[in-house]
Short mmCIF file of C-alpha atoms and ligand atoms in Angstrom, two decimals:
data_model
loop_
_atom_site.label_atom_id
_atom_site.label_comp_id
_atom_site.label_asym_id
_atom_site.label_seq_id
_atom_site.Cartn_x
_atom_site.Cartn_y
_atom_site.Cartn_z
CA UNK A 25 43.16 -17.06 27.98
CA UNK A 26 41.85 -19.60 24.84
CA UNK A 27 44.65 -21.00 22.74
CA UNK A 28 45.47 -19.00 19.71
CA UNK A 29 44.47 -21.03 16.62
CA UNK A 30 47.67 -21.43 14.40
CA UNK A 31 47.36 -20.22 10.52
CA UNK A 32 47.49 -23.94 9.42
CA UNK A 33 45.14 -24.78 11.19
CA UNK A 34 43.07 -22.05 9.03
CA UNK A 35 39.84 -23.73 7.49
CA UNK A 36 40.87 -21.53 4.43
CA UNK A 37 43.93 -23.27 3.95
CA UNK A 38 42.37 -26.58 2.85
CA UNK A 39 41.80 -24.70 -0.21
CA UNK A 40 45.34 -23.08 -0.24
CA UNK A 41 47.77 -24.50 1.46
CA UNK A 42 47.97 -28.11 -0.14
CA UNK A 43 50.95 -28.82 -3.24
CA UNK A 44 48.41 -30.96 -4.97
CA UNK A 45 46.34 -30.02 -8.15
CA UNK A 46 43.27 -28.69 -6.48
CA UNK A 47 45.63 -26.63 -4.46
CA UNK A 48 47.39 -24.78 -7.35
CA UNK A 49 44.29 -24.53 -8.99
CA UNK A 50 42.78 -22.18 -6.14
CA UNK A 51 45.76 -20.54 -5.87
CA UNK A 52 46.27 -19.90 -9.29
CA UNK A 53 42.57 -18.76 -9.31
CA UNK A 54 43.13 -15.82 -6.41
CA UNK A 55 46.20 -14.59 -8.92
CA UNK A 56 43.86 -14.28 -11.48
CA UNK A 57 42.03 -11.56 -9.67
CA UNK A 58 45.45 -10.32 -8.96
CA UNK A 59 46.41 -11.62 -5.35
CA UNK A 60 49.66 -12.93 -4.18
CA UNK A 61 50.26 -16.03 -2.18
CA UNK A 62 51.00 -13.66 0.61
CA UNK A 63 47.63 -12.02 0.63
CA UNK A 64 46.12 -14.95 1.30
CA UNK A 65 48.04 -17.56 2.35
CA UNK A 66 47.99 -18.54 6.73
CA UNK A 67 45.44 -15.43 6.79
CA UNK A 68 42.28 -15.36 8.11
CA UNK A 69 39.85 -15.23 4.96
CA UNK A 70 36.76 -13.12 6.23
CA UNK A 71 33.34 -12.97 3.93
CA UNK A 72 31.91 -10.09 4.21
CA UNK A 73 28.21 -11.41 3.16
CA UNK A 74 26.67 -7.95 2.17
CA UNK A 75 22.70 -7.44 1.56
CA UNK A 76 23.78 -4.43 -0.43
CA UNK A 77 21.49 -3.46 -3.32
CA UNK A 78 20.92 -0.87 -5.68
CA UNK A 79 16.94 -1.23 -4.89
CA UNK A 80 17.26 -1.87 -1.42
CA UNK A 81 17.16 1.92 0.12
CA UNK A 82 18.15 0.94 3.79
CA UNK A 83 20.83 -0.35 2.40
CA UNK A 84 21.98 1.65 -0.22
CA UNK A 85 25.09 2.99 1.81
CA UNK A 86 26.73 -0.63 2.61
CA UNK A 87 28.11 -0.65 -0.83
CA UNK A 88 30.70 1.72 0.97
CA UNK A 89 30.60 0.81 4.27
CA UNK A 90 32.04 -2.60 3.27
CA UNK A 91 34.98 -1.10 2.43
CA UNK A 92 35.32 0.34 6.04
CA UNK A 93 35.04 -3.55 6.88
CA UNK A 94 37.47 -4.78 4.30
CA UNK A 95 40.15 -2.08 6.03
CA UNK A 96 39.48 -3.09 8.78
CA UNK A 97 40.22 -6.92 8.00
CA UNK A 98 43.28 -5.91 6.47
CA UNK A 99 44.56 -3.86 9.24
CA UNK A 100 44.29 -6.81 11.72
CA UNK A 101 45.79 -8.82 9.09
CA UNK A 102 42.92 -10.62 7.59
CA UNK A 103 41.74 -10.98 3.65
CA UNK A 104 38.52 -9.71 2.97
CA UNK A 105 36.29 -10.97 -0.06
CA UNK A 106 32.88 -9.77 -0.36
CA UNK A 107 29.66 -12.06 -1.00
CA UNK A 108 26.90 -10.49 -2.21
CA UNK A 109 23.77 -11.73 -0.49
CA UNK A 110 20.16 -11.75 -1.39
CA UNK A 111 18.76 -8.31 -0.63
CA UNK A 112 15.85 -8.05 1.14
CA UNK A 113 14.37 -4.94 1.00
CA UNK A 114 10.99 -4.90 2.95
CA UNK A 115 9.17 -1.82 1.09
CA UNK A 116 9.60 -3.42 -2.35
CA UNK A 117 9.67 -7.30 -2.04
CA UNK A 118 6.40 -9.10 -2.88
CA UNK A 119 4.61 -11.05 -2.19
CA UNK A 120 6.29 -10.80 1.33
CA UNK A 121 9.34 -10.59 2.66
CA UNK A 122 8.63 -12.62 5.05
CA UNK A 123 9.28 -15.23 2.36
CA UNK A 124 12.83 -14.86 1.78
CA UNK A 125 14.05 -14.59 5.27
CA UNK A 126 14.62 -18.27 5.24
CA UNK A 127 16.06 -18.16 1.34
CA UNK A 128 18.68 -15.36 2.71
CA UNK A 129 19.33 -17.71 6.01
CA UNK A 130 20.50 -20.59 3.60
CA UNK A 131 21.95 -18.17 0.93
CA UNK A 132 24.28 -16.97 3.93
CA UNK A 133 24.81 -20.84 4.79
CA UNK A 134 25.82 -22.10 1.64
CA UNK A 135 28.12 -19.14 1.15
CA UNK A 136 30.26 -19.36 4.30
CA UNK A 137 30.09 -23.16 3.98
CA UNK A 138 30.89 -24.31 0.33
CA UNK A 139 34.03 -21.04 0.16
CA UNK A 140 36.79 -20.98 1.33
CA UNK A 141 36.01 -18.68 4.48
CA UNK A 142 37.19 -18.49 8.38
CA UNK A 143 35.29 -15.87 9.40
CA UNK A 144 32.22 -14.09 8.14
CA UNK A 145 31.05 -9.93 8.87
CA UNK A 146 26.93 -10.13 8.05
CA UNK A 147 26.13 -7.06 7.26
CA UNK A 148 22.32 -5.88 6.80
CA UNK A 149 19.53 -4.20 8.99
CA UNK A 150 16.05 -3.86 6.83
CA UNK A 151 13.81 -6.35 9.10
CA UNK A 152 13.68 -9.78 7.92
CA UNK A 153 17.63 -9.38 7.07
CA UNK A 154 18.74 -9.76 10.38
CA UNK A 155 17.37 -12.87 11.20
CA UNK A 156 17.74 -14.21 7.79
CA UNK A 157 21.58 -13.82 8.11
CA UNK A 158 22.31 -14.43 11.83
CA UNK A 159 20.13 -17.87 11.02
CA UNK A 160 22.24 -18.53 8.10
CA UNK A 161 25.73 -18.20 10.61
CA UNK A 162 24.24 -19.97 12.98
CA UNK A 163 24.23 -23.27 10.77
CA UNK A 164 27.13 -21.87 8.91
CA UNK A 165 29.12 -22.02 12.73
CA UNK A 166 31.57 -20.10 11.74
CA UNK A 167 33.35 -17.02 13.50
CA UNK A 168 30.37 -14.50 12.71
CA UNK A 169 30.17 -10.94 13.68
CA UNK A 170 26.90 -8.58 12.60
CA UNK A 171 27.43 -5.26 11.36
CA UNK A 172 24.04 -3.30 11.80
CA UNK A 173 22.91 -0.81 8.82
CA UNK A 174 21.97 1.82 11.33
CA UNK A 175 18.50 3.58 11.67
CA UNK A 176 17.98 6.49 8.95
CA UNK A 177 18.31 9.81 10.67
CA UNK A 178 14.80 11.42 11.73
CA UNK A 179 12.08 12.55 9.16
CA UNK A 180 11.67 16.07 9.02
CA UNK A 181 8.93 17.91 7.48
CA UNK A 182 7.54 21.80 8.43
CA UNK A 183 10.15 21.27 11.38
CA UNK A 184 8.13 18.07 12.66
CA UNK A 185 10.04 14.79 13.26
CA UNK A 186 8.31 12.04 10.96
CA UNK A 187 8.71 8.37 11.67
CA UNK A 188 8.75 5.50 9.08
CA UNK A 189 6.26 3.23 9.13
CA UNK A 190 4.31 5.46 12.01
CA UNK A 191 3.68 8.54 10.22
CA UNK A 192 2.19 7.07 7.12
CA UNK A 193 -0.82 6.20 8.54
CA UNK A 194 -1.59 9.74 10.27
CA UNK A 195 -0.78 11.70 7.04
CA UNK A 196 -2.51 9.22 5.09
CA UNK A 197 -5.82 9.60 6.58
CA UNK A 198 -5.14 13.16 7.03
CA UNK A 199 -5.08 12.80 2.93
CA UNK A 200 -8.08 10.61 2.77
CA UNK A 201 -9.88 13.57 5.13
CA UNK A 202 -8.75 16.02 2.05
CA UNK A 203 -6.85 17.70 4.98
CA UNK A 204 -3.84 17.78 3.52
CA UNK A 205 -2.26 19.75 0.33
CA UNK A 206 -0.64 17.92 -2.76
CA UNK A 207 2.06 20.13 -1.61
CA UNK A 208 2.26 18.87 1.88
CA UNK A 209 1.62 15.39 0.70
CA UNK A 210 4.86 15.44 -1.56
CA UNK A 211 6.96 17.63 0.92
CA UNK A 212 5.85 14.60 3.65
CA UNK A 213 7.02 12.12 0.72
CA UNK A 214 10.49 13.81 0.48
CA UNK A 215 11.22 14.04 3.89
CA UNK A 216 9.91 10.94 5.60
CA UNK A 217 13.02 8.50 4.43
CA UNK A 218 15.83 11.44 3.89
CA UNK A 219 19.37 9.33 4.50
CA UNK A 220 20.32 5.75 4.43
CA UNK A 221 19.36 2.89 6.86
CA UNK A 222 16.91 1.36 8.16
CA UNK A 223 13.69 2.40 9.48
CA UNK A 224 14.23 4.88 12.82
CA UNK A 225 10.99 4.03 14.63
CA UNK A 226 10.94 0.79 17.18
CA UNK A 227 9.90 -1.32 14.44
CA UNK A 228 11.05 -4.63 13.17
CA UNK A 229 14.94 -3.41 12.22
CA UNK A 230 15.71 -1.77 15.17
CA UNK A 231 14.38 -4.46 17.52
CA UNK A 232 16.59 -7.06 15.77
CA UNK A 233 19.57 -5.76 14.74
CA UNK A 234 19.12 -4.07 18.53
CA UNK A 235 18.51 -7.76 19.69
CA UNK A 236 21.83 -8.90 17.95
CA UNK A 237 23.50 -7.02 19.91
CA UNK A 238 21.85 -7.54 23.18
CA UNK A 239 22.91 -11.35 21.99
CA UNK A 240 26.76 -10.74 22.10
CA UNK A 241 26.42 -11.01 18.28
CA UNK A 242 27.94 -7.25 17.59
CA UNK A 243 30.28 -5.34 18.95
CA UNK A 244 29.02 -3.11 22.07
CA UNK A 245 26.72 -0.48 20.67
CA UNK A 246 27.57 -1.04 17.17
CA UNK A 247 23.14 -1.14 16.57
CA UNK A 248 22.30 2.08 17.81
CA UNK A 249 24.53 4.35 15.28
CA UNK A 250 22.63 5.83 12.87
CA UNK A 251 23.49 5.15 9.48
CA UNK A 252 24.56 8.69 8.42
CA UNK A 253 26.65 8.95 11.20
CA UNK A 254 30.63 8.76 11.10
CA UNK A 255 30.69 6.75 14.03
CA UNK A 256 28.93 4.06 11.85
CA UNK A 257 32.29 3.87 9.79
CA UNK A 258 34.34 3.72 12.53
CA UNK A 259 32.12 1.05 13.55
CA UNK A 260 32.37 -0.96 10.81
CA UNK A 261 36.44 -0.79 10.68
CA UNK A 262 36.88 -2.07 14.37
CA UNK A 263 33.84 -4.90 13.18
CA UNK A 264 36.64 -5.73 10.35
CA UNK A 265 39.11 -5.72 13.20
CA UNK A 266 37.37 -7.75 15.29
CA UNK A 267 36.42 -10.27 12.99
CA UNK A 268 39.95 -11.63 12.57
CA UNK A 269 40.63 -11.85 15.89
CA UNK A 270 37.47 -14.08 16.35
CA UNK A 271 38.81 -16.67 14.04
CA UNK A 272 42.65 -16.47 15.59
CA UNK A 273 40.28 -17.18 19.39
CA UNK A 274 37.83 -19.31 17.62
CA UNK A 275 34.78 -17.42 18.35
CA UNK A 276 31.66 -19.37 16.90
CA UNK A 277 28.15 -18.16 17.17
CA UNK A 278 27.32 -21.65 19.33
CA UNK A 279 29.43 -20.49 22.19
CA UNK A 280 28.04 -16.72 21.96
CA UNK A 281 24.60 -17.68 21.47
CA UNK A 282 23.46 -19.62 24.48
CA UNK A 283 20.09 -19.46 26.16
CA UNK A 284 21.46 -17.15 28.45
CA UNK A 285 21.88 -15.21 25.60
CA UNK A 286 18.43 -15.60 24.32
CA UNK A 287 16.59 -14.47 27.69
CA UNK A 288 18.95 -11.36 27.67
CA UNK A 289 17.53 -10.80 24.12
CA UNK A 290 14.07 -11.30 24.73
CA UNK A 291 14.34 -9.11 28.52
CA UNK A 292 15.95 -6.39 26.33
CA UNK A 293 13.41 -6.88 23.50
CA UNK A 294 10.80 -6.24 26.60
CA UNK A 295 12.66 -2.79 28.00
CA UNK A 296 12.60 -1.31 24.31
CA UNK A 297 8.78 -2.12 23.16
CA UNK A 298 10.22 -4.07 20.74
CA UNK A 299 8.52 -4.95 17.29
CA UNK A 300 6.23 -8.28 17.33
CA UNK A 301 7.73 -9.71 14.94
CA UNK A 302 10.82 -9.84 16.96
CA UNK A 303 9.28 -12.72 18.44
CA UNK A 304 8.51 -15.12 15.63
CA UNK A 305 12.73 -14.54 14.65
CA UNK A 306 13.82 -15.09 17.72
CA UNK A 307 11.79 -18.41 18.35
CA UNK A 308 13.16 -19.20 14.80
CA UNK A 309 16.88 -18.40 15.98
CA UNK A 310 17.16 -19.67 18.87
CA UNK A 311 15.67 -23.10 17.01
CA UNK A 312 18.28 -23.16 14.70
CA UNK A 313 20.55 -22.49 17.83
CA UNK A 314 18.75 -26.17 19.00
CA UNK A 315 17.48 -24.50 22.15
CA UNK A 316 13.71 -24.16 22.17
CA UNK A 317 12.15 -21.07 23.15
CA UNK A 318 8.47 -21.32 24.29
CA UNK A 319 6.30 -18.18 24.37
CA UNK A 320 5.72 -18.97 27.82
CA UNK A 321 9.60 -17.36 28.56
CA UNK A 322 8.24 -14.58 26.55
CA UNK A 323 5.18 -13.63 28.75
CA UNK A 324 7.79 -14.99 31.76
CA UNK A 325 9.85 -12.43 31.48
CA UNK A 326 7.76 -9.73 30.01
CA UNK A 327 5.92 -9.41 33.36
CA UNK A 328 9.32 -8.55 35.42
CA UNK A 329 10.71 -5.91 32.37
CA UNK A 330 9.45 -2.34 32.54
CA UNK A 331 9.61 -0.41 29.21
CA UNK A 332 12.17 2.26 29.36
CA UNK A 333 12.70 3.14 25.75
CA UNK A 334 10.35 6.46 25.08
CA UNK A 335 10.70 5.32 21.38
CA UNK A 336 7.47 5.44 19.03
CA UNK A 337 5.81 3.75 18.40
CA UNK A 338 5.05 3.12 21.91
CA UNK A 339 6.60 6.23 22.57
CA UNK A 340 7.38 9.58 21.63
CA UNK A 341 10.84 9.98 20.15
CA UNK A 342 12.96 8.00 17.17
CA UNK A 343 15.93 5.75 17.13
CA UNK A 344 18.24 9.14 16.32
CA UNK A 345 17.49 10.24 19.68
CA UNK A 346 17.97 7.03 21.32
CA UNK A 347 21.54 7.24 20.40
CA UNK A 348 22.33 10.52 21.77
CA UNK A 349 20.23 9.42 24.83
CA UNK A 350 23.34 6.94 25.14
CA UNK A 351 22.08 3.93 23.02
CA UNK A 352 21.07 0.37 24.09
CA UNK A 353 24.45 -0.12 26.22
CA UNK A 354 22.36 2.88 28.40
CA UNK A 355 19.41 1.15 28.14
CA UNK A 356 20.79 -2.60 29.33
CA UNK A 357 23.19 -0.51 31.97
CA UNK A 358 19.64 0.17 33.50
CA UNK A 359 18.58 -3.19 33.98
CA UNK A 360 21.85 -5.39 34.40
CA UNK A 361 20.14 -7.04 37.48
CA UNK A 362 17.63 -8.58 34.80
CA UNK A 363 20.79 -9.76 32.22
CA UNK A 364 22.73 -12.00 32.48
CA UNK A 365 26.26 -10.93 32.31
CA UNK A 366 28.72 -13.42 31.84
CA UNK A 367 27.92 -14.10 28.53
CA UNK A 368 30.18 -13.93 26.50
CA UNK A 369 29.73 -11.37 22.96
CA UNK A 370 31.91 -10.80 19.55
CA UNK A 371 34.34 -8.61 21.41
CA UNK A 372 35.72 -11.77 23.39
CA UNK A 373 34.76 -10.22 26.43
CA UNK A 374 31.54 -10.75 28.64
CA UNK A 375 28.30 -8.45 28.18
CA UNK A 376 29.01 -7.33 32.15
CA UNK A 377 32.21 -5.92 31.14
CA UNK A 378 30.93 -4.24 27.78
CA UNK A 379 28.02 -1.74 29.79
CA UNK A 380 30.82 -0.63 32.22
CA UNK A 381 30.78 3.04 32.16
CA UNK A 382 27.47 2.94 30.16
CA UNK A 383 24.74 5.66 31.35
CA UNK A 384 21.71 7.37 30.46
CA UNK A 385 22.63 10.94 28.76
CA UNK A 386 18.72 11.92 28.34
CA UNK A 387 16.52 10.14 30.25
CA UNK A 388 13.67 11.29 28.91
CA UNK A 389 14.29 9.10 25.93
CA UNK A 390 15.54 6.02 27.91
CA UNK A 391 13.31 6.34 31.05
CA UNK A 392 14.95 5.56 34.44
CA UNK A 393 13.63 2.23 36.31
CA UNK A 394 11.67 4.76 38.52
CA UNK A 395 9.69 6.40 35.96
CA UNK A 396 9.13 3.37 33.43
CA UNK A 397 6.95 4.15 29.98
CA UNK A 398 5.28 1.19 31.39
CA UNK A 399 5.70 -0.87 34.25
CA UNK A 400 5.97 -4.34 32.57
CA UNK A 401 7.24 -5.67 28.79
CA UNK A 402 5.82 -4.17 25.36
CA UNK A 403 4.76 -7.46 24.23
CA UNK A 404 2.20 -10.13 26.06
CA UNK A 405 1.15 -13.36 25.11
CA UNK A 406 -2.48 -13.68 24.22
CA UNK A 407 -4.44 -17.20 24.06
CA UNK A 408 -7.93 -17.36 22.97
CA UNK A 409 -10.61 -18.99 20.50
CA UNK A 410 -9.16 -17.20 17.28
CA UNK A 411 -5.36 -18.12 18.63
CA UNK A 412 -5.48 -21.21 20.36
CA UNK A 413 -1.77 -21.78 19.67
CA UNK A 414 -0.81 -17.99 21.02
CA UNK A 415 -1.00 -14.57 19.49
CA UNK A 416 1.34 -11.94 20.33
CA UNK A 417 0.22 -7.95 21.21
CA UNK A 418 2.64 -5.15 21.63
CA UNK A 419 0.93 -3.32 24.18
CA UNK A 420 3.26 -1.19 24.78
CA UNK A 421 2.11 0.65 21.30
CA UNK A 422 -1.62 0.39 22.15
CA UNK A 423 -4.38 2.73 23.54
CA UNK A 424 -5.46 1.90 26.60
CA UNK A 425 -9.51 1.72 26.06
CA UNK A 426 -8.32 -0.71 23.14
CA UNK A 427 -6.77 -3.38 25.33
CA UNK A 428 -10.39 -4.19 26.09
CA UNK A 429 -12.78 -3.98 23.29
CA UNK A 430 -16.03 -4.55 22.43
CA UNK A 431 -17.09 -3.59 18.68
CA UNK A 432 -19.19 -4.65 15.65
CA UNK A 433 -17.05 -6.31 13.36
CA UNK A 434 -16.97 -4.81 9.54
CA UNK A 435 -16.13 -7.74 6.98
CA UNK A 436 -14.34 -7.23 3.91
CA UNK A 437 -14.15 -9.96 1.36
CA UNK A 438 -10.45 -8.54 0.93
CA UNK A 439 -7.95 -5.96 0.29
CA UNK A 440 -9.02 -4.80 -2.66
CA UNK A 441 -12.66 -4.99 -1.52
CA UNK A 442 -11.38 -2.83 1.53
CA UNK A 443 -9.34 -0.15 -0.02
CA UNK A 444 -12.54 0.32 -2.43
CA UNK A 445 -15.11 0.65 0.30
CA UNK A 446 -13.32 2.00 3.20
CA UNK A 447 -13.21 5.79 2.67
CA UNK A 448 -17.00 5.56 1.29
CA UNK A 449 -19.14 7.93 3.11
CA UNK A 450 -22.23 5.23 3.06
CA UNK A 451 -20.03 2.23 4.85
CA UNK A 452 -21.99 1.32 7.94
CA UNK A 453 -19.78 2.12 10.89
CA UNK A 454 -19.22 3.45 13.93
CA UNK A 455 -16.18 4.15 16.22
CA UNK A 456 -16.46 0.79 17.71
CA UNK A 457 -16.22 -0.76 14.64
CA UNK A 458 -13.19 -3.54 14.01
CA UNK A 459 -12.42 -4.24 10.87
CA UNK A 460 -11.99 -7.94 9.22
CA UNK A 461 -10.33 -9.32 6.39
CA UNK A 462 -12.03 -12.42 5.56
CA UNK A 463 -9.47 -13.82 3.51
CA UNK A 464 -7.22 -13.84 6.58
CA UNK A 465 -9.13 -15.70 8.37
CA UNK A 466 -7.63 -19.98 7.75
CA UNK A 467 -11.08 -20.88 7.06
CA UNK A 468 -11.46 -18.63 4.01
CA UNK A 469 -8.31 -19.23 2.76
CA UNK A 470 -8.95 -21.51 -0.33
CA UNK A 471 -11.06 -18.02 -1.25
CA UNK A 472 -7.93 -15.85 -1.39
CA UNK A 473 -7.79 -14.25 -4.42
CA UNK A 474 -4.27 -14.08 -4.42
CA UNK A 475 -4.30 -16.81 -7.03
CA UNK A 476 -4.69 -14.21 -9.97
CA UNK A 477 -1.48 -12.05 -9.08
CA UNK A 478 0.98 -14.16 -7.42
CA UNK A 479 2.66 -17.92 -7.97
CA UNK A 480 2.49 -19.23 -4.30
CA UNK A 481 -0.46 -21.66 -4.12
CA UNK A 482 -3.49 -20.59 -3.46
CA UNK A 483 -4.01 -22.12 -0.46
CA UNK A 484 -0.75 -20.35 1.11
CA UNK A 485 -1.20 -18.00 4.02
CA UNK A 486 -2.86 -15.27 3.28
CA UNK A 487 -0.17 -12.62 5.22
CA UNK A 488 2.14 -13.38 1.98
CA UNK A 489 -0.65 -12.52 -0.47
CA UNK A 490 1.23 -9.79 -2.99
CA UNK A 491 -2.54 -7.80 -2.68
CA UNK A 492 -1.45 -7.84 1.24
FE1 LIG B 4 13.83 -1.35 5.60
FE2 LIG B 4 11.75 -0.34 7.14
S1 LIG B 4 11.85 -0.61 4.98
S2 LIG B 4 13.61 -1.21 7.74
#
């Protein structure tokens, strides 16, 4: 049992607790907004550093749920403030928001640091958010607990499930093919996105806010709610609970986040097909963690992980049904002889201990060890003349006559150039044919054209071009 910290010993009360000036001035400053010394005085102070935004649509419901948090914090005798944080909303931000993952990271940083704060709730889920804040508490290294947003509840439309992000590209070529209605193309519109949260495919949110948790950085299957769900609000009160408690035990992300930690998240981001791009954040993580993690440990352990989540787009069902099927506490109770369990996760209590109990409900959603949706990890580690450094293929999500190819390449000079040519009936191809950006390629780059419509240099990587 760890020492209890005692309230003076509160970071917060550097700001609150002295009888000098400064001291009377913050004090004075918290009854301005209409606090009393008891409020906040010897009480854990807990940010709650929200991504909430009015154009951020996976998002749009934390407005609310951080008042769920704030009762919790109160409840366990805490006081909440909210932070607003830069929102990054993936469908809207250009030229990439790729960009701003690092801008939200030291956003987060600055915010926990330079306030008066003892603990912090992150709360967020569109892709690049997760990383962007759990970096951001990592330098920050204070008591840090991540609420997840929760997946949006399935698409529906003509009593079909539609994924986000997946579905697009079938309907949209079914469009192109004039083999689909205005009717149907607006009903598809309507019902694709149809509650809050975050995309509920196996895309880039769910892998990471799944991989916070499979890194002890949420509470036990806090990333699998959906969004619309009341369970999410339960969720985030006990998160508000929790968080206090974290900064009475002193809790920090550096002794939750240890490389045992990392291999659990990368074996779990194996077992659920996980997005790529799960990679690239967790390499950036764990860096910020100071533990370097080389793709080899990727391809390591992708070769001993079967994939067990049935969850498109490698599979066939959506992240609404893999929390009924039980949730990712199912899925890591399945392969606990590939975790490592003694770490140690937000609740105080060791990642063993947290998938107690757990088990499969459906399993033809989370596939038993027997009867894998593939024998080894979603993602391998390519090497090769056009990625001598490493390139990074989710296999998991890919035909199987693809994985070896052979096909005459079709070159566009760029986007624009493709989306005017690539429906024409006279374009010389076959079904072979691969197609090729040219400005993508590093050796074209000064050629982007991305100069015209966006203020990053010219010569910046062409993935963040706005025409992307
Ligand atoms: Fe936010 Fe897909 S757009 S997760």
């Amino acid at each position: 049992m760890r020492a209890k910290k005692r309230p003076e010993n509160l970071r917060s009360q550097r700001w609150f607790a002295p009888d000098t000036m400064r001291g009377f001035s913050h004090r004075s400053r918290m009854k301005q907004i209409g606090y009393s010394r008891e409020d906040f005085l010897g009480k854990p102070v807990i940010a709650l550093v929200n991504t909430w935004s009015e154009i951020n649509p996976c998002h749009i419901h934390l407005r609310e749920r951080a008042e769920a948090v704030k009762r919790g914090v109160w409840m366990a005798g805490g006081f909440p403030v909210e932070v607003p944080a830069f929102s990054i909303t993936e469908t809207y931000i250009k030229p990439s928001p790729m960009l701003y993952r690092n801008l939200l990271a030291m956003d987060t940083e600055e915010a926990l640091w330079s306030l008066p704060i003892d603990g912090a709730v992150l709360i967020g889920g569109c892709d690049k958010t997760t990383p962007g804040l759990l970096m951001g508490a990592i330098s920050a290294n204070l008591p840090a607990i991540y609420m997840p947003a929760g997946p949006m509840l399935r698409g529906n439309w003509n009593g079909q499930p539609l994924g986000s992000g997946t579905d697009i590209w079938k309907y949209w070529t079914e469009r192109c093919a004039d083999a689909l209605s205005e009717e149907d193309w607006n009903a598809i519109e309507s019902g694709i996105a149809r509650s809050p949260g975050f995309c509920m495919t196996m895309g880039t949110a769910s892998t990471m806010t799944a991989l916070a948790e499979a890194l002890g950085m949420t509470l036990p299957g806090a990333s699998s709610i959906p969004a619309a769900d009341s369970g999410h609000v339960r969720m985030a009160v006990e998160t508000g609970r929790q968080i206090v408690e974290m900064v009475w035990q002193d809790l920090k992300p550096s002794e939750i986040l240890t490389r045992a930690a990392f291999e659990n998240a990368v074996t779990v981001d194996m077992a659920i097909g996980g997005s790529t791009n799960a990679i690239i954040h967790l390499v950036a993580l764990a860096r910020r963690r100071g533990l370097d993690l080389p793709l080899s440990v990727f391809d390591e352990i992708a070769r001993r992980v079967p994939v067990l989540a049935n969850i498109r787009p490698s599979g066939e069902f959506l992240m609404e049904d893999f929390f009924y099927a039980g949730g990712l506490r199912s899925l890591m109770a399945e392969i606990t002889d590939l975790l490592h369990l003694q770490c140690i996760t937000a609740n105080g209590r060791t990642l063993g201990e947290n998938l107690q109990g757990a088990r499969v409900i459906k399993n033809d959603v989370i596939r038993p060890r027997e009867r894998p949706l593939a024998p080894t990890g979603g993602t391998a580690i390519l090497y090769g003349n056009l990625a001598p450094d490493g390139a990074v293929i989710k296999i998991s999500a890919a035909s199987e006559r693809l994985l070896q190819h052979t096909g005459p390449a079709v070159v566009f000079e760029n986007y624009q150039d493709l989306e005017s040519r690539i429906n024409r009936q006279d374009l010389n191809v076959t079904e072979d044919s691969v197609r090729f950006c040219a400005t993508r390629g590093r050796s074209v780059v000064p050629a982007c054209p991305s100069g015209a419509c966006c203020r990053f240099p010219r010569n910046f990587c062409t993935e963040a071009c706005a025409i992307w």
